[in-house]
Structures are given as structure tokens and as C-alpha cells.
Amino acid sequence: MPQLQLLRIHQLTGSLELLSGLRIGASEGEIRIGGVDNQVIRNAHDHGRPYIPGSSIKGKVRSLLEWSSGAVRPQPLGIADLSASKPLVRPILQLFGVGGGDQVSDEQAADLGPSRLAFWDIQLNQDWVKKIAQENLLLTEVKTENRIDRIRGVAEHPRQTERVPAGALFDFRLSIKVLNIDSNEGRDLLKVLFRGLRLLELDALGGSGSRGYGKLRFQHLKLDGEAIQDAFEGQDPFEQ
């Protein structure tokens, strides 16, 4: 059984720009007459500014990679899904970990190692916040939507949805561990991570992606301070 050793922790940083309005919802503590039906999640310790939970982006990237692996199922992939015919499953488990309900032997745990990724909550870029304040604009927008009666052709049941608007900038950051069991000094796992982030750019984050919400792109990506944006954009997320 190999002795596991942590060799380094990479820092991936950059900007996340919204190309369309983003809605990641928050539970309502009270019902207010005339209030917005669906509010976005906010940071109570940062003047109530909206943010993107690390769990939201982690879950969506993992889901897209599992779809890409060809082994997707209703629950997150686990030890039982490891297969030579589905080679992407192994790096997914190494990056994101196995489910808490998985029965993992000591040998399997040593073979896979602990989850490599740590996602940070993504806060609004301070320069963008200052720019919005100088222009006397708000950090969110309210979009009204309706249900269309197909027979009569009229709009019914209007509802208001709060979104972070297109053009908003967030400071993106995550950490990735490299262990002595990782092939190619961890670069193979980085490639899978970039594949997941590229898939996210092609899909959407948050709610109502099929209606145009949550389109985004990553900019100015750096790995440990070194620019990697060109290499990231050059990666084909569907390359086998």
C-alpha cells in the first residue's frame, strides 16, 4: 500500500464574468407583500452583497464531468462506478471525492487518495462594485416572467425573479492538491478540472439555464500566479 504524501497545493485564480443574469436562490425567512418572489443568495457579512457559493460551482462542474464520462446516474459517482471502459470516472473521484455512503476499503482509499479540490465562495469583484456604485446602479436586477396560456395567447401568473446582472465580475478561486500518487505531477488532474470548467462555460450555472440565465466565462486565469488563459481556452472539453 503506497504511503501518501502531499507535494503541493496549487492556487487557480481569475475572474468570472456573467454573460447573462445569474440566479442562485436563497430561502425566504418571511413573506413580504409586494416583495420579489425569488431572491438571490447574499452574504450577510458583506453588506448583503450577492455571491456564488463554492458548493454551487463545485456541484455543477462535477455534474457536467459525470455526464461527459458516460457513467452518469441519479446519484454522484462512487467506487462501484470505476471501470476501465469509463476512464474519466477515476479522476472525477480523485478531484471531488467519493460519497459519504460509499464503503471504501483502506486499499481503495490509498489508491484514490483524498479529494483534491477545494472551492471557495466567489465574491463580487470590489472594483466592479465601486463602478456600479459610482453609476448609481444596483447590484441586482428584477426580471418579470409570465406563464403563457397557449389557447388564449395571454400572459398569466406574473412572477418576479431577482438576478445578478450580465456584466457582473466575481473573483474566482480554488485550490487543488497534488499527491505523490498523481500521474504527471498532477497535470492530468488539472486537465480534467479545466475540462469541467470549459463545459460550464458552454452550459450554465444556477437556476433557469434553459431560459438563458447563468451564462458565464472565465478570464485572466492564473495557476500559482502564472497566466494560463490561452491554454485553458485551447482545451477541447469533448476531447477523448
GROMACS .gro file of C-alpha atoms in nm:
model
  240
    1MET     CA    1   0.000   0.000   0.000
    2PRO     CA    2   0.159   0.332  -0.107
    3GLN     CA    3   0.241   0.594   0.154
    4LEU     CA    4   0.051   0.910   0.064
    5GLN     CA    5   0.235   1.241   0.066
    6LEU     CA    6   0.110   1.593  -0.011
    7LEU     CA    7   0.356   1.753  -0.253
    8ARG     CA    8   0.197   2.092  -0.312
    9ILE     CA    9  -0.128   2.288  -0.328
   10HIS     CA   10  -0.192   2.482  -0.649
   11GLN     CA   11  -0.399   2.803  -0.646
   12LEU     CA   12  -0.616   2.867  -0.950
   13THR     CA   13  -0.737   3.227  -0.963
   14GLY     CA   14  -0.909   3.452  -1.212
   15SER     CA   15  -1.227   3.641  -1.293
   16LEU     CA   16  -1.574   3.501  -1.355
   17GLU     CA   17  -1.781   3.729  -1.579
   18LEU     CA   18  -2.156   3.689  -1.620
   19LEU     CA   19  -2.275   3.694  -1.981
   20SER     CA   20  -2.640   3.678  -1.871
   21GLY     CA   21  -2.828   3.727  -1.547
   22LEU     CA   22  -2.745   3.473  -1.275
   23ARG     CA   23  -2.987   3.343  -1.017
   24ILE     CA   24  -2.873   3.126  -0.727
   25GLY     CA   25  -3.163   3.136  -0.488
   26ALA     CA   26  -3.193   3.189  -0.115
   27SER     CA   27  -3.464   3.066   0.117
   28GLU     CA   28  -3.709   3.332   0.228
   29GLY     CA   29  -3.732   3.387   0.601
   30GLU     CA   30  -4.053   3.585   0.565
   31ILE     CA   31  -4.320   3.663   0.306
   32ARG     CA   32  -4.341   4.033   0.224
   33ILE     CA   33  -4.632   4.196   0.042
   34GLY     CA   34  -4.502   4.344  -0.283
   35GLY     CA   35  -4.163   4.178  -0.242
   36VAL     CA   36  -3.963   3.987  -0.503
   37ASP     CA   37  -4.078   3.626  -0.534
   38ASN     CA   38  -3.735   3.466  -0.586
   39GLN     CA   39  -3.437   3.638  -0.427
   40VAL     CA   40  -3.069   3.563  -0.483
   41ILE     CA   41  -2.840   3.440  -0.208
   42ARG     CA   42  -2.648   3.715  -0.029
   43ASN     CA   43  -2.351   3.742   0.205
   44ALA     CA   44  -2.485   3.865   0.540
   45HIS     CA   45  -2.132   3.968   0.645
   46ASP     CA   46  -2.055   4.171   0.330
   47HIS     CA   47  -2.328   4.436   0.321
   48GLY     CA   48  -2.577   4.183   0.183
   49ARG     CA   49  -2.398   4.157  -0.150
   50PRO     CA   50  -2.480   3.859  -0.373
   51TYR     CA   51  -2.218   3.588  -0.412
   52ILE     CA   52  -2.174   3.245  -0.570
   53PRO     CA   53  -2.143   2.961  -0.316
   54GLY     CA   54  -1.848   2.734  -0.378
   55SER     CA   55  -2.084   2.438  -0.346
   56SER     CA   56  -2.289   2.563  -0.643
   57ILE     CA   57  -2.000   2.576  -0.887
   58LYS     CA   58  -1.845   2.256  -0.749
   59GLY     CA   59  -2.169   2.063  -0.790
   60LYS     CA   60  -2.233   2.187  -1.143
   61VAL     CA   61  -1.877   2.117  -1.264
   62ARG     CA   62  -1.889   1.767  -1.115
   63SER     CA   63  -2.230   1.700  -1.272
   64LEU     CA   64  -2.108   1.808  -1.617
   65LEU     CA   65  -1.796   1.592  -1.589
   66GLU     CA   66  -2.006   1.293  -1.484
   67TRP     CA   67  -2.226   1.344  -1.790
   68SER     CA   68  -1.912   1.367  -2.001
   69SER     CA   69  -1.777   1.042  -1.852
   70GLY     CA   70  -2.066   0.836  -1.992
   71ALA     CA   71  -2.129   0.686  -1.647
   72VAL     CA   72  -2.379   0.943  -1.512
   73ARG     CA   73  -2.657   0.819  -1.282
   74PRO     CA   74  -2.904   0.985  -1.042
   75GLN     CA   75  -2.654   0.986  -0.755
   76PRO     CA   76  -2.293   1.110  -0.763
   77LEU     CA   77  -2.047   0.856  -0.899
   78GLY     CA   78  -1.870   0.636  -0.648
   79ILE     CA   79  -1.628   0.347  -0.606
   80ALA     CA   80  -1.865   0.100  -0.775
   81ASP     CA   81  -1.855   0.308  -1.095
   82LEU     CA   82  -1.481   0.269  -1.152
   83SER     CA   83  -1.437   0.097  -1.487
   84ALA     CA   84  -1.168   0.061  -1.750
   85SER     CA   85  -1.433   0.144  -2.011
   86LYS     CA   86  -1.511   0.475  -1.837
   87PRO     CA   87  -1.162   0.619  -1.768
   88LEU     CA   88  -1.290   0.965  -1.668
   89VAL     CA   89  -1.459   0.828  -1.355
   90ARG     CA   90  -1.131   0.779  -1.169
   91PRO     CA   91  -1.003   1.140  -1.197
   92ILE     CA   92  -1.352   1.267  -1.111
   93LEU     CA   93  -1.340   1.073  -0.784
   94GLN     CA   94  -0.984   1.189  -0.720
   95LEU     CA   95  -1.078   1.553  -0.775
   96PHE     CA   96  -1.416   1.561  -0.599
   97GLY     CA   97  -1.406   1.261  -0.367
   98VAL     CA   98  -1.646   0.973  -0.312
   99GLY     CA   99  -1.986   0.994  -0.148
  100GLY     CA  100  -2.019   0.967   0.228
  101GLY     CA  101  -2.222   0.648   0.190
  102ASP     CA  102  -1.954   0.468  -0.010
  103GLN     CA  103  -1.787   0.175   0.163
  104VAL     CA  104  -1.421   0.236   0.079
  105SER     CA  105  -1.152  -0.009   0.183
  106ASP     CA  106  -0.813   0.108   0.308
  107GLU     CA  107  -0.658  -0.011  -0.017
  108GLN     CA  108  -0.909   0.182  -0.229
  109ALA     CA  109  -0.865   0.494  -0.017
  110ALA     CA  110  -0.489   0.478  -0.059
  111ASP     CA  111  -0.527   0.419  -0.432
  112LEU     CA  112  -0.755   0.719  -0.491
  113GLY     CA  113  -0.634   0.948  -0.213
  114PRO     CA  114  -0.842   1.228  -0.062
  115SER     CA  115  -1.040   1.474  -0.275
  116ARG     CA  116  -0.802   1.722  -0.438
  117LEU     CA  117  -1.030   2.022  -0.495
  118ALA     CA  118  -1.135   2.294  -0.251
  119PHE     CA  119  -1.376   2.550  -0.397
  120TRP     CA  120  -1.403   2.896  -0.241
  121ASP     CA  121  -1.718   3.104  -0.221
  122ILE     CA  122  -1.696   3.351  -0.510
  123GLN     CA  123  -1.737   3.715  -0.407
  124LEU     CA  124  -1.811   4.015  -0.627
  125ASN     CA  125  -1.503   4.197  -0.755
  126GLN     CA  126  -1.453   4.511  -0.548
  127ASP     CA  127  -1.362   4.731  -0.846
  128TRP     CA  128  -1.684   4.626  -1.021
  129VAL     CA  129  -1.884   4.703  -0.705
  130LYS     CA  130  -1.729   5.052  -0.688
  131LYS     CA  131  -1.804   5.111  -1.058
  132ILE     CA  132  -2.169   5.017  -1.007
  133ALA     CA  133  -2.194   5.247  -0.705
  134GLN     CA  134  -2.043   5.540  -0.899
  135GLU     CA  135  -2.301   5.490  -1.174
  136ASN     CA  136  -2.584   5.478  -0.915
  137LEU     CA  137  -2.683   5.130  -1.026
  138LEU     CA  138  -2.790   4.828  -0.823
  139LEU     CA  139  -2.600   4.502  -0.775
  140THR     CA  140  -2.907   4.302  -0.881
  141GLU     CA  141  -3.194   4.330  -1.125
  142VAL     CA  142  -3.555   4.209  -1.109
  143LYS     CA  143  -3.690   4.022  -1.411
  144THR     CA  144  -4.062   3.967  -1.452
  145GLU     CA  145  -4.175   3.641  -1.610
  146ASN     CA  146  -4.516   3.503  -1.704
  147ARG     CA  147  -4.688   3.182  -1.793
  148ILE     CA  148  -4.844   3.189  -2.140
  149ASP     CA  149  -5.190   3.043  -2.193
  150ARG     CA  150  -5.138   2.852  -2.520
  151ILE     CA  151  -5.503   2.871  -2.624
  152ARG     CA  152  -5.586   3.231  -2.544
  153GLY     CA  153  -5.237   3.364  -2.610
  154VAL     CA  154  -5.227   3.577  -2.296
  155ALA     CA  155  -4.975   3.607  -2.014
  156GLU     CA  156  -5.079   3.476  -1.672
  157HIS     CA  157  -4.937   3.442  -1.322
  158PRO     CA  158  -4.661   3.704  -1.336
  159ARG     CA  159  -4.367   3.642  -1.104
  160GLN     CA  160  -4.056   3.843  -1.026
  161THR     CA  161  -3.712   3.690  -1.016
  162GLU     CA  162  -3.402   3.863  -0.880
  163ARG     CA  163  -3.076   3.811  -1.070
  164VAL     CA  164  -2.719   3.934  -1.064
  165PRO     CA  165  -2.700   4.118  -1.400
  166ALA     CA  166  -2.492   4.040  -1.705
  167GLY     CA  167  -2.151   4.206  -1.688
  168ALA     CA  168  -2.101   4.137  -1.317
  169LEU     CA  169  -1.748   4.032  -1.224
  170PHE     CA  170  -1.656   3.787  -0.949
  171ASP     CA  171  -1.316   3.690  -0.807
  172PHE     CA  172  -1.278   3.318  -0.877
  173ARG     CA  173  -1.050   3.095  -0.673
  174LEU     CA  174  -0.996   2.728  -0.595
  175SER     CA  175  -0.721   2.506  -0.459
  176ILE     CA  176  -0.601   2.172  -0.595
  177LYS     CA  177  -0.377   1.934  -0.403
  178VAL     CA  178  -0.104   1.729  -0.568
  179LEU     CA  179  -0.009   1.395  -0.409
  180ASN     CA  180   0.281   1.166  -0.477
  181ILE     CA  181   0.043   0.913  -0.639
  182ASP     CA  182  -0.080   1.162  -0.901
  183SER     CA  183   0.044   1.092  -1.252
  184ASN     CA  184   0.238   1.353  -1.447
  185GLU     CA  185   0.284   1.561  -1.128
  186GLY     CA  186  -0.088   1.633  -1.113
  187ARG     CA  187  -0.115   1.783  -1.462
  188ASP     CA  188  -0.353   1.509  -1.576
  189LEU     CA  189  -0.598   1.601  -1.298
  190LEU     CA  190  -0.563   1.971  -1.383
  191LYS     CA  191  -0.660   1.888  -1.740
  192VAL     CA  192  -0.979   1.719  -1.619
  193LEU     CA  193  -1.058   2.019  -1.397
  194PHE     CA  194  -1.014   2.257  -1.693
  195ARG     CA  195  -1.239   2.032  -1.898
  196GLY     CA  196  -1.511   2.071  -1.636
  197LEU     CA  197  -1.473   2.450  -1.625
  198ARG     CA  198  -1.488   2.469  -2.005
  199LEU     CA  199  -1.807   2.260  -2.000
  200LEU     CA  200  -1.952   2.506  -1.750
  201GLU     CA  201  -1.882   2.792  -1.992
  202LEU     CA  202  -2.081   2.605  -2.257
  203ASP     CA  203  -2.368   2.530  -2.021
  204ALA     CA  204  -2.499   2.748  -1.737
  205LEU     CA  205  -2.476   2.799  -1.363
  206GLY     CA  206  -2.767   2.843  -1.123
  207GLY     CA  207  -3.137   2.826  -1.200
  208SER     CA  208  -3.326   2.865  -1.529
  209GLY     CA  209  -3.029   2.792  -1.754
  210SER     CA  210  -3.268   2.671  -2.026
  211ARG     CA  211  -3.420   3.022  -2.029
  212GLY     CA  212  -3.087   3.194  -2.079
  213TYR     CA  213  -2.982   3.252  -1.719
  214GLY     CA  214  -2.636   3.182  -1.582
  215LYS     CA  215  -2.415   3.205  -1.890
  216LEU     CA  216  -2.056   3.289  -1.792
  217ARG     CA  217  -1.691   3.286  -1.889
  218PHE     CA  218  -1.361   3.267  -1.705
  219GLN     CA  219  -1.099   3.534  -1.766
  220HIS     CA  220  -0.740   3.607  -1.665
  221LEU     CA  221  -0.688   3.259  -1.522
  222LYS     CA  222  -0.360   3.204  -1.339
  223LEU     CA  223  -0.212   2.893  -1.182
  224ASP     CA  224   0.012   2.992  -0.890
  225GLY     CA  225   0.039   3.339  -1.043
  226GLU     CA  226   0.132   3.219  -1.392
  227ALA     CA  227  -0.108   3.307  -1.676
  228ILE     CA  228  -0.277   3.001  -1.828
  229GLN     CA  229  -0.578   3.161  -2.002
  230ASP     CA  230  -0.461   3.070  -2.353
  231ALA     CA  231  -0.401   2.706  -2.258
  232PHE     CA  232  -0.740   2.692  -2.088
  233GLU     CA  233  -0.925   2.832  -2.390
  234GLY     CA  234  -0.737   2.598  -2.623
  235GLN     CA  235  -0.866   2.287  -2.449
  236ASP     CA  236  -1.143   2.091  -2.622
  237PRO     CA  237  -1.381   1.982  -2.344
  238PHE     CA  238  -1.506   1.691  -2.558
  239GLU     CA  239  -1.166   1.550  -2.644
  240GLN     CA  240  -1.149   1.182  -2.554
   0.00000   0.00000   0.00000
